[in-house]
């Protein structure tokens, strides 16, 4: 890693959860793989959705249109240039400065709190996992 006057350049794998958990992280450009979506959501970080392939397009539509915790990156599939400088400025401004970004941050914070509650010792995810383990034990013990 080399730091200069601004920002940080990192080669190789980045410690994504640590970065998302850092209080200075105001947004996350994501390919919208499901793990990345869950990590950003549980850390309370709104996203710029930039899906590449497979289920990422469905996940992108979900976080942009349904859950409303992301803005969609422009897609210029019919041109030689994937994204322009103006496109980048517009989408980053939308997420970081404009009212839409403020709304996304509010919504993702609510989801962050809900996710934390679900994985608490008495939360729904914890309780459902305990039930699942109990069912597996019953199947193993009884043979069905």
Tab-separated table of C-alpha atoms in Angstrom:
chain	number	residue	atom	x	y	z
A	1	UNK	CA	0.000	0.000	0.000
A	2	UNK	CA	1.254	3.443	-0.831
A	3	UNK	CA	-0.283	6.619	0.517
A	4	UNK	CA	0.143	9.936	-1.200
A	5	UNK	CA	-1.428	13.330	-0.669
A	6	UNK	CA	-4.915	11.934	-1.221
A	7	UNK	CA	-6.491	8.537	-1.022
A	8	UNK	CA	-4.938	5.146	-0.866
A	9	UNK	CA	-3.790	2.760	-3.579
A	10	UNK	CA	-4.009	-0.925	-2.776
A	11	UNK	CA	-2.963	-3.788	-5.021
A	12	UNK	CA	-4.461	-7.243	-4.593
A	13	UNK	CA	-7.318	-8.130	-2.284
A	14	UNK	CA	-8.633	-5.371	-0.060
A	15	UNK	CA	-9.906	-5.948	3.487
A	16	UNK	CA	-13.437	-5.149	2.341
A	17	UNK	CA	-15.242	-5.494	5.685
A	18	UNK	CA	-12.684	-3.301	7.431
A	19	UNK	CA	-13.062	-0.660	4.739
A	20	UNK	CA	-16.859	-0.809	4.836
A	21	UNK	CA	-16.805	-0.566	8.642
A	22	UNK	CA	-14.590	2.538	8.627
A	23	UNK	CA	-16.556	5.700	9.506
A	24	UNK	CA	-15.069	7.632	6.568
A	25	UNK	CA	-16.555	5.225	4.014
A	26	UNK	CA	-19.488	7.109	2.538
A	27	UNK	CA	-20.318	4.798	-0.348
A	28	UNK	CA	-19.333	1.573	-2.061
A	29	UNK	CA	-19.090	0.821	-5.777
A	30	UNK	CA	-20.272	-2.769	-5.921
A	31	UNK	CA	-20.650	-5.426	-8.587
A	32	UNK	CA	-23.671	-6.525	-6.504
A	33	UNK	CA	-22.579	-10.032	-5.711
A	34	UNK	CA	-24.795	-11.112	-2.834
A	35	UNK	CA	-21.995	-11.226	-0.244
A	36	UNK	CA	-20.919	-7.692	-1.148
A	37	UNK	CA	-24.531	-6.497	-0.852
A	38	UNK	CA	-24.884	-8.121	2.573
A	39	UNK	CA	-21.553	-6.725	3.772
A	40	UNK	CA	-22.359	-3.171	2.677
A	41	UNK	CA	-25.849	-3.384	4.157
A	42	UNK	CA	-24.737	-4.724	7.531
A	43	UNK	CA	-22.098	-1.986	7.703
A	44	UNK	CA	-24.656	0.678	6.773
A	45	UNK	CA	-22.959	1.790	3.563
A	46	UNK	CA	-25.048	2.811	0.521
A	47	UNK	CA	-23.899	1.535	-2.851
A	48	UNK	CA	-23.337	2.435	-6.449
A	49	UNK	CA	-24.587	-0.692	-8.197
A	50	UNK	CA	-22.406	-1.747	-11.129
A	51	UNK	CA	-23.305	-5.358	-11.950
A	52	UNK	CA	-21.113	-7.343	-14.304
A	53	UNK	CA	-22.752	-10.725	-14.957
A	54	UNK	CA	-24.953	-13.558	-13.682
A	55	UNK	CA	-27.213	-12.835	-10.702
A	56	UNK	CA	-25.540	-9.490	-10.061
A	57	UNK	CA	-28.040	-7.768	-12.384
A	58	UNK	CA	-30.971	-9.132	-10.350
A	59	UNK	CA	-29.291	-8.131	-7.091
A	60	UNK	CA	-28.637	-4.667	-8.506
A	61	UNK	CA	-32.285	-4.182	-9.436
A	62	UNK	CA	-33.270	-5.364	-5.958
A	63	UNK	CA	-31.030	-2.912	-4.065
A	64	UNK	CA	-31.813	-0.021	-6.440
A	65	UNK	CA	-35.552	-0.436	-7.080
A	66	UNK	CA	-36.920	-2.513	-4.204
A	67	UNK	CA	-34.816	-1.881	-1.104
A	68	UNK	CA	-33.598	1.536	-2.316
A	69	UNK	CA	-30.132	1.474	-0.749
A	70	UNK	CA	-28.179	1.959	-3.984
A	71	UNK	CA	-28.009	4.076	-7.111
A	72	UNK	CA	-27.408	2.448	-10.460
A	73	UNK	CA	-24.214	3.116	-12.388
A	74	UNK	CA	-24.803	4.134	-15.995
A	75	UNK	CA	-24.563	1.396	-18.598
A	76	UNK	CA	-23.170	2.446	-21.992
A	77	UNK	CA	-23.081	-0.943	-23.649
A	78	UNK	CA	-23.524	0.478	-27.140
A	79	UNK	CA	-20.450	2.704	-26.983
A	80	UNK	CA	-16.699	2.212	-26.902
A	81	UNK	CA	-16.473	3.984	-23.558
A	82	UNK	CA	-18.141	2.167	-20.638
A	83	UNK	CA	-18.465	5.232	-18.465
A	84	UNK	CA	-17.590	8.877	-18.928
A	85	UNK	CA	-16.052	11.314	-16.479
A	86	UNK	CA	-19.415	13.120	-16.366
A	87	UNK	CA	-21.172	9.820	-15.586
A	88	UNK	CA	-18.843	9.208	-12.645
A	89	UNK	CA	-19.298	12.730	-11.312
A	90	UNK	CA	-23.089	12.526	-11.610
A	91	UNK	CA	-23.452	9.169	-9.861
A	92	UNK	CA	-20.990	9.994	-7.060
A	93	UNK	CA	-22.686	13.356	-6.516
A	94	UNK	CA	-26.052	11.605	-6.417
A	95	UNK	CA	-24.836	9.227	-3.711
A	96	UNK	CA	-22.694	11.591	-1.647
A	97	UNK	CA	-24.261	15.054	-1.950
A	98	UNK	CA	-27.831	15.062	-3.211
A	99	UNK	CA	-31.092	14.286	-1.443
A	100	UNK	CA	-31.275	10.830	-3.034
A	101	UNK	CA	-28.037	9.889	-1.274
A	102	UNK	CA	-29.338	11.155	2.071
A	103	UNK	CA	-32.423	8.963	1.672
A	104	UNK	CA	-30.294	5.941	0.755
A	105	UNK	CA	-28.135	6.463	3.852
A	106	UNK	CA	-31.218	6.645	6.085
A	107	UNK	CA	-32.638	3.441	4.618
A	108	UNK	CA	-29.378	1.490	4.790
A	109	UNK	CA	-28.927	2.546	8.439
A	110	UNK	CA	-32.366	1.105	9.235
A	111	UNK	CA	-31.410	-2.143	7.523
A	112	UNK	CA	-28.090	-2.196	9.378
A	113	UNK	CA	-29.940	-1.985	12.696
A	114	UNK	CA	-32.398	-4.699	11.619
A	115	UNK	CA	-29.548	-6.986	10.545
A	116	UNK	CA	-27.738	-6.492	13.836
A	117	UNK	CA	-30.924	-7.348	15.699
A	118	UNK	CA	-31.426	-10.487	13.622
A	119	UNK	CA	-27.995	-11.876	14.494
A	120	UNK	CA	-28.160	-10.939	18.176
A	121	UNK	CA	-28.309	-13.815	20.668
A	122	UNK	CA	-32.116	-13.627	20.724
A	123	UNK	CA	-32.532	-12.466	17.122
A	124	UNK	CA	-34.520	-14.149	14.377
A	125	UNK	CA	-31.481	-15.440	12.459
A	126	UNK	CA	-29.970	-16.930	15.593
A	127	UNK	CA	-33.251	-18.553	16.605
A	128	UNK	CA	-33.866	-19.926	13.106
A	129	UNK	CA	-30.343	-21.324	12.958
A	130	UNK	CA	-30.904	-23.073	16.300
A	131	UNK	CA	-34.139	-24.577	14.928
A	132	UNK	CA	-32.302	-25.713	11.796
A	133	UNK	CA	-29.566	-27.413	13.828
A	134	UNK	CA	-32.225	-29.062	15.983
A	135	UNK	CA	-33.973	-30.416	12.879
A	136	UNK	CA	-30.703	-31.788	11.507
A	137	UNK	CA	-30.017	-33.498	14.826
A	138	UNK	CA	-33.495	-35.050	14.742
A	139	UNK	CA	-32.959	-36.321	11.198
A	140	UNK	CA	-29.581	-37.792	12.120
A	141	UNK	CA	-30.959	-39.374	15.310
A	142	UNK	CA	-34.097	-40.839	13.715
A	143	UNK	CA	-32.850	-41.455	10.196
A	144	UNK	CA	-35.509	-39.174	8.629
